[in-house]
PDB file of N, CA and C in Angstrom:
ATOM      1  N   UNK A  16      38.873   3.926  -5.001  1.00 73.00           N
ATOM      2  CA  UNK A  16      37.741   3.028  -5.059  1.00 73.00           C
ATOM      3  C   UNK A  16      37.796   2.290  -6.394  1.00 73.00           C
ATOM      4  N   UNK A  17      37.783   0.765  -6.526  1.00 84.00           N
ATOM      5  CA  UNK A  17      37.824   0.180  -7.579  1.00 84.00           C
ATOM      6  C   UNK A  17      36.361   0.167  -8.192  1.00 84.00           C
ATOM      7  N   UNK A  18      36.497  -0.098  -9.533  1.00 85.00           N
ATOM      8  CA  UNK A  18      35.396  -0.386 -10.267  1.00 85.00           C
ATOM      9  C   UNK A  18      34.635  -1.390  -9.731  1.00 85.00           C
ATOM     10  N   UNK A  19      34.717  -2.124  -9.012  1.00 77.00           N
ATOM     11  CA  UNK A  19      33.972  -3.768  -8.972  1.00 77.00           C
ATOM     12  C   UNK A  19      33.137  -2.968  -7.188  1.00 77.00           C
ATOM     13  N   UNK A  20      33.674  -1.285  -6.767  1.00 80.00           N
ATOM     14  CA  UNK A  20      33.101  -1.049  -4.830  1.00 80.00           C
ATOM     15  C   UNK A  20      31.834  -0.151  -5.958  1.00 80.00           C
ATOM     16  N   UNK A  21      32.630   0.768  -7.173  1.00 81.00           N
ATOM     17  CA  UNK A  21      31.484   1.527  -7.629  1.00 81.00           C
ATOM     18  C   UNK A  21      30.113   0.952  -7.716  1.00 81.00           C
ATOM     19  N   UNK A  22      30.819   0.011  -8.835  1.00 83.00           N
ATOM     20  CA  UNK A  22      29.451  -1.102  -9.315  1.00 83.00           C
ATOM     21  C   UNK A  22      28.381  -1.188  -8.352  1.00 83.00           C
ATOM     22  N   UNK A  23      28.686  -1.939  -7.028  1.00 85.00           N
ATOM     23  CA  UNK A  23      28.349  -2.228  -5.648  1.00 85.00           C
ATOM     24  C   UNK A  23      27.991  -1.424  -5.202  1.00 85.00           C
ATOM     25  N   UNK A  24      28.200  -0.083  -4.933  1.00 87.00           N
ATOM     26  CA  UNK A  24      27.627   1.022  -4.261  1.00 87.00           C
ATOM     27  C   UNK A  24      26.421   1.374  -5.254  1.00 87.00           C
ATOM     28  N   UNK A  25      26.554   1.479  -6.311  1.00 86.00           N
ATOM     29  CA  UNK A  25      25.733   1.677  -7.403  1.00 86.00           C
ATOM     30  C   UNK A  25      24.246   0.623  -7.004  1.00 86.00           C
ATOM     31  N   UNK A  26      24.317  -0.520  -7.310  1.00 86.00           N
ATOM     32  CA  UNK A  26      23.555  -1.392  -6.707  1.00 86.00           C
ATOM     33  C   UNK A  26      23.047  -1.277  -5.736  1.00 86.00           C
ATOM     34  N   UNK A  27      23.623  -0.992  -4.428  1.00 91.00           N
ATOM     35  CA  UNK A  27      22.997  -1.023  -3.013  1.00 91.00           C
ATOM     36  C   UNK A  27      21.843   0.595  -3.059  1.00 91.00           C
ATOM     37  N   UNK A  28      22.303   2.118  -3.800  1.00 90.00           N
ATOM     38  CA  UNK A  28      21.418   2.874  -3.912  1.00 90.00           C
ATOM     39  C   UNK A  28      20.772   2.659  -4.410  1.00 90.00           C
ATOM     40  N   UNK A  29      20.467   1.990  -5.686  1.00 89.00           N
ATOM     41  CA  UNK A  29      19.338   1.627  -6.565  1.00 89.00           C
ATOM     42  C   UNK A  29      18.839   0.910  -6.009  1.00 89.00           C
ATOM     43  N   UNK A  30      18.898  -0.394  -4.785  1.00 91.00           N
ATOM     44  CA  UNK A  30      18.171  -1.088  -4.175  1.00 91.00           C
ATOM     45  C   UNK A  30      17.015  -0.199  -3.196  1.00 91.00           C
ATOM     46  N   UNK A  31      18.081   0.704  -2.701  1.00 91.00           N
ATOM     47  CA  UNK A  31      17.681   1.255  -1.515  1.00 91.00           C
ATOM     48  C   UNK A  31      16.490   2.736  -2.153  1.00 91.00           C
ATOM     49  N   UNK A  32      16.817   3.136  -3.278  1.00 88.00           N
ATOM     50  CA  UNK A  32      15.811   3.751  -3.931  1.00 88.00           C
ATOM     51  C   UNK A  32      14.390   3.306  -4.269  1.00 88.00           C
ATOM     52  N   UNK A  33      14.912   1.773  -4.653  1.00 87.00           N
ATOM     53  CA  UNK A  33      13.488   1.267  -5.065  1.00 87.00           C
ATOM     54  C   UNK A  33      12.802   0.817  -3.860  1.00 87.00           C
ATOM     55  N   UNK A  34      13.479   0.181  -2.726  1.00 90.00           N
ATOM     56  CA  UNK A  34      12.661  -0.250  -1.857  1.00 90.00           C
ATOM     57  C   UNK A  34      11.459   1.560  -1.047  1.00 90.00           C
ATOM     58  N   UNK A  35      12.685   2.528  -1.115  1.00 91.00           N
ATOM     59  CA  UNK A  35      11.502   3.277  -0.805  1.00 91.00           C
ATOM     60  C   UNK A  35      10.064   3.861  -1.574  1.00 91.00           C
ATOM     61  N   UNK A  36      10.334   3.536  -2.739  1.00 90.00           N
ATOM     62  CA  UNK A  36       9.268   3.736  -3.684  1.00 90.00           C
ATOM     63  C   UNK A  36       8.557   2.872  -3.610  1.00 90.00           C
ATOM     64  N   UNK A  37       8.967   1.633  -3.180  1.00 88.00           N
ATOM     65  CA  UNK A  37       7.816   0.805  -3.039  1.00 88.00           C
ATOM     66  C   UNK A  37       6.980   0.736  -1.513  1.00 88.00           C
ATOM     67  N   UNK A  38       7.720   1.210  -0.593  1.00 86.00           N
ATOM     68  CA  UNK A  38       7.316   1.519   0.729  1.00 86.00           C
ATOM     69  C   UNK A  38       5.926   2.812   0.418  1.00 86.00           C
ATOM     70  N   UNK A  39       6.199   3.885  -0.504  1.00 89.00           N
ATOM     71  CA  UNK A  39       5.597   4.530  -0.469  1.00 89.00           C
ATOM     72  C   UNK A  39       4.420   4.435  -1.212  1.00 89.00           C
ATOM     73  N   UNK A  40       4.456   3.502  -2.280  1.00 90.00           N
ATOM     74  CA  UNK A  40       3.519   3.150  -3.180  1.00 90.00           C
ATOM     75  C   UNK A  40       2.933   2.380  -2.305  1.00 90.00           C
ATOM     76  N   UNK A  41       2.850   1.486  -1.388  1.00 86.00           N
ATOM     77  CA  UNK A  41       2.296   0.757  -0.408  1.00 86.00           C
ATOM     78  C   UNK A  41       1.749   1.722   0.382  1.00 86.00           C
ATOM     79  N   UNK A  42       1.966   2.749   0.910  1.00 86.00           N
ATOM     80  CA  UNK A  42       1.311   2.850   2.104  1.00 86.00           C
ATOM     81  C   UNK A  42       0.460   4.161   1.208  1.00 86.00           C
ATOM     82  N   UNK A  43       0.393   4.342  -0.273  1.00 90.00           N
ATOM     83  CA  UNK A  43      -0.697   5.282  -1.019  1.00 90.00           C
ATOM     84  C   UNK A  43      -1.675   4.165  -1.014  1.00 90.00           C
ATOM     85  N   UNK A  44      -1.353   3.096  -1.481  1.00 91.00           N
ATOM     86  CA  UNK A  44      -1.949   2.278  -2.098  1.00 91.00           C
ATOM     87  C   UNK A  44      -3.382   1.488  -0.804  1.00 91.00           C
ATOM     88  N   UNK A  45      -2.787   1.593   0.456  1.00 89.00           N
ATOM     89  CA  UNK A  45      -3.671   1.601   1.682  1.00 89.00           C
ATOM     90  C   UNK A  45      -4.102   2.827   1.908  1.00 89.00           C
ATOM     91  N   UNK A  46      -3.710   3.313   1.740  1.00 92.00           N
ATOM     92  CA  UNK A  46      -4.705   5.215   2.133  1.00 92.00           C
ATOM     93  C   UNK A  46      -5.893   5.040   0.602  1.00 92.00           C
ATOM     94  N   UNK A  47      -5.787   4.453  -0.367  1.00 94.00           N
ATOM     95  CA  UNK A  47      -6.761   4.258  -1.110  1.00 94.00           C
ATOM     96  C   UNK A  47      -7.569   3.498  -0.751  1.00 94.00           C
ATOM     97  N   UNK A  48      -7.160   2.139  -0.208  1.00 94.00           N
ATOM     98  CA  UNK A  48      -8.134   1.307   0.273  1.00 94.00           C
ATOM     99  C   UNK A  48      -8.735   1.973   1.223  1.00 94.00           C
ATOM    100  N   UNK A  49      -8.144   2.429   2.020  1.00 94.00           N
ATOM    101  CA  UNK A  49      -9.056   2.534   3.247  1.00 94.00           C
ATOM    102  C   UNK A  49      -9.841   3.809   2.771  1.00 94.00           C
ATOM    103  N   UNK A  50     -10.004   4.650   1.884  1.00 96.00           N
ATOM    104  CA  UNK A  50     -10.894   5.842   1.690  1.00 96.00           C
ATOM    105  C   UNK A  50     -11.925   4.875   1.112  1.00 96.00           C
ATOM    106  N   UNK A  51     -11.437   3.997  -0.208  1.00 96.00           N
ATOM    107  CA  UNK A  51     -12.513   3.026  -0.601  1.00 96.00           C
ATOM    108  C   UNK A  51     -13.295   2.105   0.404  1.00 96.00           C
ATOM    109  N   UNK A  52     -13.151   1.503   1.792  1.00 96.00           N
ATOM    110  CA  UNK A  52     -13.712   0.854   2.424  1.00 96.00           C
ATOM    111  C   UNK A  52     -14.649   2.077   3.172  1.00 96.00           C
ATOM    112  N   UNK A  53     -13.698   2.999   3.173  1.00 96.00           N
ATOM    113  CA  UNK A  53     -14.578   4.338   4.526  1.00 96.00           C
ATOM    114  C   UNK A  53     -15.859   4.289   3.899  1.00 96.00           C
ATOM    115  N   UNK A  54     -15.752   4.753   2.630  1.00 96.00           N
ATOM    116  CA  UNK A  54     -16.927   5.002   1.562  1.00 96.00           C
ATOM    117  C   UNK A  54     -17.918   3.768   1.876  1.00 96.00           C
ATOM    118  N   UNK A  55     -17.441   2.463   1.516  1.00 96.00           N
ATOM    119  CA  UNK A  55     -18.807   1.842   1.500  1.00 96.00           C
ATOM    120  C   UNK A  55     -18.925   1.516   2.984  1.00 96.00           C
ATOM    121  N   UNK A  56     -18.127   1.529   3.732  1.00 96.00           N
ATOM    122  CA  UNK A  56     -18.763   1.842   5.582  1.00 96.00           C
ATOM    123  C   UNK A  56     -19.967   2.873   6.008  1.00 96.00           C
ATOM    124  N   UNK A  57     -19.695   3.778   5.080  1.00 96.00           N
ATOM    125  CA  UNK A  57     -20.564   5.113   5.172  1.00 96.00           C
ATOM    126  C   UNK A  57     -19.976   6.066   5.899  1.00 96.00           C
ATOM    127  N   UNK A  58     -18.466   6.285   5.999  1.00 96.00           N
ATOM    128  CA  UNK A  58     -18.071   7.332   6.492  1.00 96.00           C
ATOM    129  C   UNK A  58     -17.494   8.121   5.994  1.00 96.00           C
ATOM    130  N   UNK A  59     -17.609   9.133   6.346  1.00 95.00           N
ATOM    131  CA  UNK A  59     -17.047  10.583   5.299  1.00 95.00           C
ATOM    132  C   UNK A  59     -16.231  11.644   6.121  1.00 95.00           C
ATOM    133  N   UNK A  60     -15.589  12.561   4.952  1.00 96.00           N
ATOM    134  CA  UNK A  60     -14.611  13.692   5.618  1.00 96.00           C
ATOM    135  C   UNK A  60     -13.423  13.523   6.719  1.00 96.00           C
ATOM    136  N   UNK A  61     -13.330  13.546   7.757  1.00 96.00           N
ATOM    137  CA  UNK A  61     -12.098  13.209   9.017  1.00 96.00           C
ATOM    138  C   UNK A  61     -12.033  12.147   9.288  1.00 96.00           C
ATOM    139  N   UNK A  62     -13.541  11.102   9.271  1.00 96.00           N
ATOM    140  CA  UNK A  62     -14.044   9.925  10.169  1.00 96.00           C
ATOM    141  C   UNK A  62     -13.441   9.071   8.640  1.00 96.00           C
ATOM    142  N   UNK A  63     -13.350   9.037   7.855  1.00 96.00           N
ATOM    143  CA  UNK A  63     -12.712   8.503   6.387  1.00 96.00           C
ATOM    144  C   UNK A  63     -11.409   8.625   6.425  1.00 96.00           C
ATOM    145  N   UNK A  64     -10.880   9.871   6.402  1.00 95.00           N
ATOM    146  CA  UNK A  64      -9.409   9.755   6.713  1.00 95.00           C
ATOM    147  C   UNK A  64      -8.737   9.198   7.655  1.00 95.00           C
ATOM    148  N   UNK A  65      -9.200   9.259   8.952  1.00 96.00           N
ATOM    149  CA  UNK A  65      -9.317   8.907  10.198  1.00 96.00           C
ATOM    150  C   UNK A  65      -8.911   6.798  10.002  1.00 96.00           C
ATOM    151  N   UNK A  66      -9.872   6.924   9.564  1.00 94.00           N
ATOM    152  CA  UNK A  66      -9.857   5.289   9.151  1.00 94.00           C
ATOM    153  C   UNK A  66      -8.406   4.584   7.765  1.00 94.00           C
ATOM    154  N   UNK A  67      -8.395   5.512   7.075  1.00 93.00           N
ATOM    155  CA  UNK A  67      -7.376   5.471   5.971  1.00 93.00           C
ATOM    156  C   UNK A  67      -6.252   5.580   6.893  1.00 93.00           C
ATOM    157  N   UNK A  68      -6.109   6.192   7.455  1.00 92.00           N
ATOM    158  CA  UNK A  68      -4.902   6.532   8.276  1.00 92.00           C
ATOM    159  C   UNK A  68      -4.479   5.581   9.667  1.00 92.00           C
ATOM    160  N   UNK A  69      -5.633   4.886   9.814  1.00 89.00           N
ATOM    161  CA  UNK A  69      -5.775   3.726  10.972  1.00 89.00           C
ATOM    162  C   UNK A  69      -4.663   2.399   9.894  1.00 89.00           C
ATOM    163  N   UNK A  70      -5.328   2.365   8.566  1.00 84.00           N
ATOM    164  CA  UNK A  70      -4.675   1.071   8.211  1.00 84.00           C
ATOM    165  C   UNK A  70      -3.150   1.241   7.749  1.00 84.00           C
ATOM    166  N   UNK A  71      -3.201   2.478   7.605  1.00 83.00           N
ATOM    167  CA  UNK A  71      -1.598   3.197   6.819  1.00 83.00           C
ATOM    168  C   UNK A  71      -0.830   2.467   8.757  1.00 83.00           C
ATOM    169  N   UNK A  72      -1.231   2.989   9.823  1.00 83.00           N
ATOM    170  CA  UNK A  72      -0.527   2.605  10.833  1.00 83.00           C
ATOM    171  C   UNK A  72      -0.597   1.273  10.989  1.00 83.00           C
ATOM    172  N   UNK A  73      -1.610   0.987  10.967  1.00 78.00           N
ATOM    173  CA  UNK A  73      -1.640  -1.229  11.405  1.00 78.00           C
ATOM    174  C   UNK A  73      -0.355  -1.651  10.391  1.00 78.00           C
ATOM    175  N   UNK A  74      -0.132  -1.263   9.238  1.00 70.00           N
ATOM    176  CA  UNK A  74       0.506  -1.819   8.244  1.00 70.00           C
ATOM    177  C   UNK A  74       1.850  -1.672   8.342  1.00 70.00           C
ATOM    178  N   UNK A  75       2.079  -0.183   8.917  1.00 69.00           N
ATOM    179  CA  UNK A  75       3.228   0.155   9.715  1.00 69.00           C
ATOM    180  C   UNK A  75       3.814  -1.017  10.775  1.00 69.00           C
ATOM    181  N   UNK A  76       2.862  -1.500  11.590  1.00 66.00           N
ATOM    182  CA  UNK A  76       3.327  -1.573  12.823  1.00 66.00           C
ATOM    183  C   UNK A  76       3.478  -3.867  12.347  1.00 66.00           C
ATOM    184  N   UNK A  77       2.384  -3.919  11.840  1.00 63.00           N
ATOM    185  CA  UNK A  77       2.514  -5.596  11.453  1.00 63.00           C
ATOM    186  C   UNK A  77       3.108  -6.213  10.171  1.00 63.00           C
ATOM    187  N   UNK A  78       3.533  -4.702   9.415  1.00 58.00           N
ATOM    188  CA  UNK A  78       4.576  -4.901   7.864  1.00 58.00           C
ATOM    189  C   UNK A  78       3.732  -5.998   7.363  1.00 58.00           C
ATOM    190  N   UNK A  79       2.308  -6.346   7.387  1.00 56.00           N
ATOM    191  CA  UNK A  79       1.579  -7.219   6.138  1.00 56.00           C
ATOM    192  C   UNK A  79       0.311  -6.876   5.695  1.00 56.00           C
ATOM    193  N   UNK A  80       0.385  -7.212   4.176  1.00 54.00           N
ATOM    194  CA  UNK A  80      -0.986  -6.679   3.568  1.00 54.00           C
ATOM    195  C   UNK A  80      -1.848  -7.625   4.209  1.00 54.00           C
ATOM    196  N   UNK A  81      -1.832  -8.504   4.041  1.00 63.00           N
ATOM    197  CA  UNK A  81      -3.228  -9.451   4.621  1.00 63.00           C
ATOM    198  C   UNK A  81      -3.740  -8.717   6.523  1.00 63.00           C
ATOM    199  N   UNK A  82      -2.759  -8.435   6.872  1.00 80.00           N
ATOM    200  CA  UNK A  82      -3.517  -7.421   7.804  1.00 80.00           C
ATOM    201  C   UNK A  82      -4.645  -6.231   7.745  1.00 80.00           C
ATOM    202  N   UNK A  83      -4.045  -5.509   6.726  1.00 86.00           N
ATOM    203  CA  UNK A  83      -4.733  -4.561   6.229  1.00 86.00           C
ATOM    204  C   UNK A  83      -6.505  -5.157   5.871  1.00 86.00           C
ATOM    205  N   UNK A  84      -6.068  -6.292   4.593  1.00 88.00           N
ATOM    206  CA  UNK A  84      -7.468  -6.888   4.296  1.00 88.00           C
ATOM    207  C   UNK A  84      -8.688  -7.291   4.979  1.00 88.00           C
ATOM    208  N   UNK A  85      -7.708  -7.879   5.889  1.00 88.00           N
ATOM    209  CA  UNK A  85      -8.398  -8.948   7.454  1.00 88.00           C
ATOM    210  C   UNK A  85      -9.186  -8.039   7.836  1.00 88.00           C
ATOM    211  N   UNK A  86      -8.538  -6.699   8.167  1.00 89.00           N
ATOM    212  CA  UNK A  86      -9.116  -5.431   9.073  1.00 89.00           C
ATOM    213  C   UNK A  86     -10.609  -5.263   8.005  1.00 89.00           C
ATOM    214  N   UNK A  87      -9.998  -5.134   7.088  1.00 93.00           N
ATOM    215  CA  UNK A  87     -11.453  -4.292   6.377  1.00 93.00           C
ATOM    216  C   UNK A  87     -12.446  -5.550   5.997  1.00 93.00           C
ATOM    217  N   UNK A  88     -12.442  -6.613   5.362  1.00 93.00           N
ATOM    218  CA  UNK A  88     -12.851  -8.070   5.654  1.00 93.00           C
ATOM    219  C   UNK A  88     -13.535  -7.503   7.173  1.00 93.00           C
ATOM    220  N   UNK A  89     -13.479  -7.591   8.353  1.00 92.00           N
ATOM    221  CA  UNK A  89     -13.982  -7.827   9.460  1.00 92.00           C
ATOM    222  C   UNK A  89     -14.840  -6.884   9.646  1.00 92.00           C
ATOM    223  N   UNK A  90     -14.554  -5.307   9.076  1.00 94.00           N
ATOM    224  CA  UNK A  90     -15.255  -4.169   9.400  1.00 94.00           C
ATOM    225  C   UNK A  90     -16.077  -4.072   8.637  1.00 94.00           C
ATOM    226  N   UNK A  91     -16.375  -4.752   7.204  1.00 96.00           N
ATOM    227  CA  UNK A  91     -16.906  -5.053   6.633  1.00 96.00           C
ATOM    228  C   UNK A  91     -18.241  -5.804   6.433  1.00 96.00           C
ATOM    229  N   UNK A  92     -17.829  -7.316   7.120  1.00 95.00           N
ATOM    230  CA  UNK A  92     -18.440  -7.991   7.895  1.00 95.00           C
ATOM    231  C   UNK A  92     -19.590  -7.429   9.165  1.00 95.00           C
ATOM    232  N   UNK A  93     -19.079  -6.992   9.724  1.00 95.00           N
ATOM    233  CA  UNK A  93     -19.354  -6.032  11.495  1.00 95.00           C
ATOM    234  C   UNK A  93     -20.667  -5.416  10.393  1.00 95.00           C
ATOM    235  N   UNK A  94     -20.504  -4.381   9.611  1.00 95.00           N
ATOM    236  CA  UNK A  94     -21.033  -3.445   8.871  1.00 95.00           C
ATOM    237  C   UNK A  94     -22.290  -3.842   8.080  1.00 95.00           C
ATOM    238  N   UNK A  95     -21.900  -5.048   7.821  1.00 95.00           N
ATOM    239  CA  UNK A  95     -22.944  -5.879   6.730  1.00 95.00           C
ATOM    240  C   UNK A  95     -22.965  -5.422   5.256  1.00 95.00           C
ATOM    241  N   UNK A  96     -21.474  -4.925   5.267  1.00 95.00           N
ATOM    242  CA  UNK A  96     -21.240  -4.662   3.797  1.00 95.00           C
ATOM    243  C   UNK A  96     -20.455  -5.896   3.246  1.00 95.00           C
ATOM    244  N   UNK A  97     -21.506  -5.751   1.887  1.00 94.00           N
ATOM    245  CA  UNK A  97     -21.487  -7.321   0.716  1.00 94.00           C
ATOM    246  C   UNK A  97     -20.588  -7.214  -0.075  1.00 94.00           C
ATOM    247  N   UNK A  98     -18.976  -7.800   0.368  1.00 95.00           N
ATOM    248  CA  UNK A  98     -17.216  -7.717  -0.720  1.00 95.00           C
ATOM    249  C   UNK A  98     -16.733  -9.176   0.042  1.00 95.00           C
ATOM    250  N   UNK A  99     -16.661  -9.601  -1.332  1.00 94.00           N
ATOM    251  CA  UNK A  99     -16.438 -11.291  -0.478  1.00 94.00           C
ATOM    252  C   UNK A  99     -14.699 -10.629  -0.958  1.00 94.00           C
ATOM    253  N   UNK A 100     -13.735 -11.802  -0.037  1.00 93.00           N
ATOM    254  CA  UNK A 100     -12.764 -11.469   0.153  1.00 93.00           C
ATOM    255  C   UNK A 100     -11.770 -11.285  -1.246  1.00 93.00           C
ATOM    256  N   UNK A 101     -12.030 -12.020  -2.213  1.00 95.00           N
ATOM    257  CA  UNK A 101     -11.837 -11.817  -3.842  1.00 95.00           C
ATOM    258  C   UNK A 101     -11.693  -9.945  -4.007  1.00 95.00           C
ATOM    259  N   UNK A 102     -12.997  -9.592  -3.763  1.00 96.00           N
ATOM    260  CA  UNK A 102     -13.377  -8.740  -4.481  1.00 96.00           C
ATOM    261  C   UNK A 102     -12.726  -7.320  -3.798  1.00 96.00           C
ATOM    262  N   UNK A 103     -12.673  -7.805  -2.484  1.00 94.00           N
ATOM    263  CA  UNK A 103     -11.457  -6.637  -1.536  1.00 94.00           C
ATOM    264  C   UNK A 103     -10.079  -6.779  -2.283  1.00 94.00           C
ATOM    265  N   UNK A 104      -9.704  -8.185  -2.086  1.00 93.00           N
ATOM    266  CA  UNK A 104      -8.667  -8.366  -2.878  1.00 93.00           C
ATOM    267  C   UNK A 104      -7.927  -7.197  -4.059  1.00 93.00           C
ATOM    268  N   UNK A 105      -8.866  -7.706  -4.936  1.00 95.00           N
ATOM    269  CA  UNK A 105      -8.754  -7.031  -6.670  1.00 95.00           C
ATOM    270  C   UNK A 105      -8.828  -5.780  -6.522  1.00 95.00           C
ATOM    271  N   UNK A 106      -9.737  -5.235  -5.566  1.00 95.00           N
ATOM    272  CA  UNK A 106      -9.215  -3.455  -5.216  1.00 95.00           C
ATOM    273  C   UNK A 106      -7.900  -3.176  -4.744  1.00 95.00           C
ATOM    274  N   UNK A 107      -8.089  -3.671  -3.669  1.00 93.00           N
ATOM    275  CA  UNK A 107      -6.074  -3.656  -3.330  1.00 93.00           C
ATOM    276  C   UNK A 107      -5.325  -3.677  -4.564  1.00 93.00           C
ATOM    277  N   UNK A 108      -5.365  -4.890  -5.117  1.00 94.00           N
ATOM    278  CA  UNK A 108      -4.641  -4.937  -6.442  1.00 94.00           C
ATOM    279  C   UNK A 108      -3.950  -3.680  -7.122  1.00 94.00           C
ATOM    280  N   UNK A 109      -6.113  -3.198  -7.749  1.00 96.00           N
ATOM    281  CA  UNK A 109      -6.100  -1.920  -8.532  1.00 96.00           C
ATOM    282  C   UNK A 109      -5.177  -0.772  -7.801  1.00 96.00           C
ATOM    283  N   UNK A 110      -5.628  -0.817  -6.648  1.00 95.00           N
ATOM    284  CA  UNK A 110      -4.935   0.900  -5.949  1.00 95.00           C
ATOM    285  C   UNK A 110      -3.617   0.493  -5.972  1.00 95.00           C
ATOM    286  N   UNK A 111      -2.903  -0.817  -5.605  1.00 92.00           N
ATOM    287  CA  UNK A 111      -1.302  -1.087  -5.990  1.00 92.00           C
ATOM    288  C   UNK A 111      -0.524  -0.311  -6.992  1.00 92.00           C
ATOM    289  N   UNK A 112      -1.147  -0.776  -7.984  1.00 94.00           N
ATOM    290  CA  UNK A 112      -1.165  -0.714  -9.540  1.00 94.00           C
ATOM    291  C   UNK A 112      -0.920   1.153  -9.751  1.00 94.00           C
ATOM    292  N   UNK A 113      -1.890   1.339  -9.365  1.00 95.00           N
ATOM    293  CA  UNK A 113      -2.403   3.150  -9.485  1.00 95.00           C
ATOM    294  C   UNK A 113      -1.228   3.884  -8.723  1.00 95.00           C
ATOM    295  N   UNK A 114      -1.147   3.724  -7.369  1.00 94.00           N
ATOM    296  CA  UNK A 114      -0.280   4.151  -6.484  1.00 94.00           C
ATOM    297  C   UNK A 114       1.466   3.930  -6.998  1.00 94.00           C
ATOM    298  N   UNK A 115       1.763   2.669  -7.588  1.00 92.00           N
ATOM    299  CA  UNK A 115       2.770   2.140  -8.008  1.00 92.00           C
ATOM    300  C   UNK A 115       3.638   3.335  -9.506  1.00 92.00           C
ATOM    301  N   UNK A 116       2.379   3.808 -10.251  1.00 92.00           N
ATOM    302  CA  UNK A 116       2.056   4.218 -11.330  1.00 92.00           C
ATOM    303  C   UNK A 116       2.389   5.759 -11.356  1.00 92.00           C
ATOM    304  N   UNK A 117       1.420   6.274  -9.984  1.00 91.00           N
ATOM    305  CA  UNK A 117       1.685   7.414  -9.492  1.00 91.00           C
ATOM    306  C   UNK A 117       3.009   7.724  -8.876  1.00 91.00           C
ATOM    307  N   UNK A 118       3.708   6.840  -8.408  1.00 87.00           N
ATOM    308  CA  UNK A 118       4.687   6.997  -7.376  1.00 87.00           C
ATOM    309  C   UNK A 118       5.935   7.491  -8.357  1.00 87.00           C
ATOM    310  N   UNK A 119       6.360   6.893  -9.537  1.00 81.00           N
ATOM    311  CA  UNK A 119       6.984   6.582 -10.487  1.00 81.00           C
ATOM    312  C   UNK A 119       6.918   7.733 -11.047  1.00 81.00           C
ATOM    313  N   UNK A 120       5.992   8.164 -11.956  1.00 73.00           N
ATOM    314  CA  UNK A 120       5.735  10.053 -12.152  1.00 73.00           C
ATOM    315  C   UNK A 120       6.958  10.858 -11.882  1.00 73.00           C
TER     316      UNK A 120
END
């Protein structure tokens, strides 16, 4: 194996390392949101996880954050809970950030 396949192999694991850390920091980072939305929905214990675990799958299945948002944006809405879409936003953000932070550890 020449120096120039190492290099290259070298590269493609480190790609393939980081993309799963970031897969996983993503789908902490929605299990936060969604405990944070359960909460101001007013749901607690299984019916909270239950829901955290609803967006961990949507996100799975449509691979986009703005899905995730939309969802809680709407349930939100439905609910008559007051998070204009900014302010959902900047939580996502935060739990990114946190989850990203944690993952790394």
């Amino acid at each position: 194996m020449s120096e120039f396949d190492k290099r290259e192999e070298s590269f493609e694991l480190k790609f393939a390392h980081d993309e799963e850390l970031h897969f996983k920091a993503l789908a902490r980072a929605h299990k936060m949101m969604g405990l944070w939305a359960a909460e101001k929905l007013g749901k607690t214990g299984a019916e909270a996880e239950a829901y955290a675990r609803a967006l961990i799958e949507q996100d799975l299945a449509a691979h986009a954050k703005a899905g995730v948002l939309g969802r809680i944006e709407k349930d939100f809405a439905a609910a008559g809970v007051a998070q204009s879409e900014h302010q959902i936003s900047r939580h996502f953000e935060e739990f990114r950030a946190a989850a990203e932070k944690d993952i790394k550890r």
